[in-house]
GROMACS .gro file of N, CA and C in nm:
model
   57
    1UNK      N    1  10.244   9.089   9.710
    1UNK     CA    2  10.296   9.111   9.844
    1UNK      C    3  10.385   9.231   9.853
    2UNK      N    4  10.361   9.315   9.955
    2UNK     CA    5  10.472   9.419   9.967
    2UNK      C    6  10.599   9.384   9.997
    3UNK      N    7  10.617   9.278  10.067
    3UNK     CA    8  10.754   9.221  10.094
    3UNK      C    9  10.816   9.177   9.968
    4UNK      N   10  10.742   9.096   9.891
    4UNK     CA   11  10.779   9.043   9.757
    4UNK      C   12  10.793   9.163   9.655
    5UNK      N   13  10.738   9.250   9.642
    5UNK     CA   14  10.759   9.396   9.603
    5UNK      C   15  10.887   9.463   9.630
    6UNK      N   16  10.906   9.451   9.768
    6UNK     CA   17  11.044   9.548   9.814
    6UNK      C   18  11.155   9.478   9.757
    7UNK      N   19  11.133   9.328   9.785
    7UNK     CA   20  11.252   9.266   9.750
    7UNK      C   21  11.296   9.274   9.580
    8UNK      N   22  11.193   9.284   9.518
    8UNK     CA   23  11.222   9.295   9.342
    8UNK      C   24  11.298   9.426   9.340
    9UNK      N   25  11.233   9.526   9.432
    9UNK     CA   26  11.321   9.667   9.397
    9UNK      C   27  11.431   9.672   9.458
   10UNK      N   28  11.466   9.602   9.558
   10UNK     CA   29  11.603   9.579   9.646
   10UNK      C   30  11.706   9.513   9.514
   11UNK      N   31  11.638   9.409   9.472
   11UNK     CA   32  11.717   9.304   9.373
   11UNK      C   33  11.770   9.400   9.255
   12UNK      N   34  11.655   9.497   9.215
   12UNK     CA   35  11.707   9.542   9.077
   12UNK      C   36  11.836   9.651   9.111
   13UNK      N   37  11.837   9.687   9.215
   13UNK     CA   38  11.969   9.786   9.241
   13UNK      C   39  12.097   9.705   9.236
   14UNK      N   40  12.081   9.570   9.280
   14UNK     CA   41  12.215   9.505   9.256
   14UNK      C   42  12.220   9.426   9.116
   15UNK      N   43  12.111   9.386   9.058
   15UNK     CA   44  12.117   9.353   8.928
   15UNK      C   45  12.002   9.407   8.838
   16UNK      N   46  12.018   9.534   8.794
   16UNK     CA   47  11.953   9.588   8.720
   16UNK      C   48  11.894   9.516   8.598
   17UNK      N   49  11.982   9.433   8.555
   17UNK     CA   50  11.967   9.358   8.409
   17UNK      C   51  11.846   9.263   8.428
   18UNK      N   52  11.833   9.243   8.590
   18UNK     CA   53  11.699   9.132   8.594
   18UNK      C   54  11.566   9.209   8.583
   19UNK      N   55  11.464   9.158   8.539
   19UNK     CA   56  11.307   9.226   8.539
   19UNK      C   57  11.279   9.267   8.675
   0.00000   0.00000   0.00000
């Protein structure tokens, strides 16, 4: 899902340690 993918990309900015 695009929304889920966007969330993952955004989360990586705050938590780069997360996959």
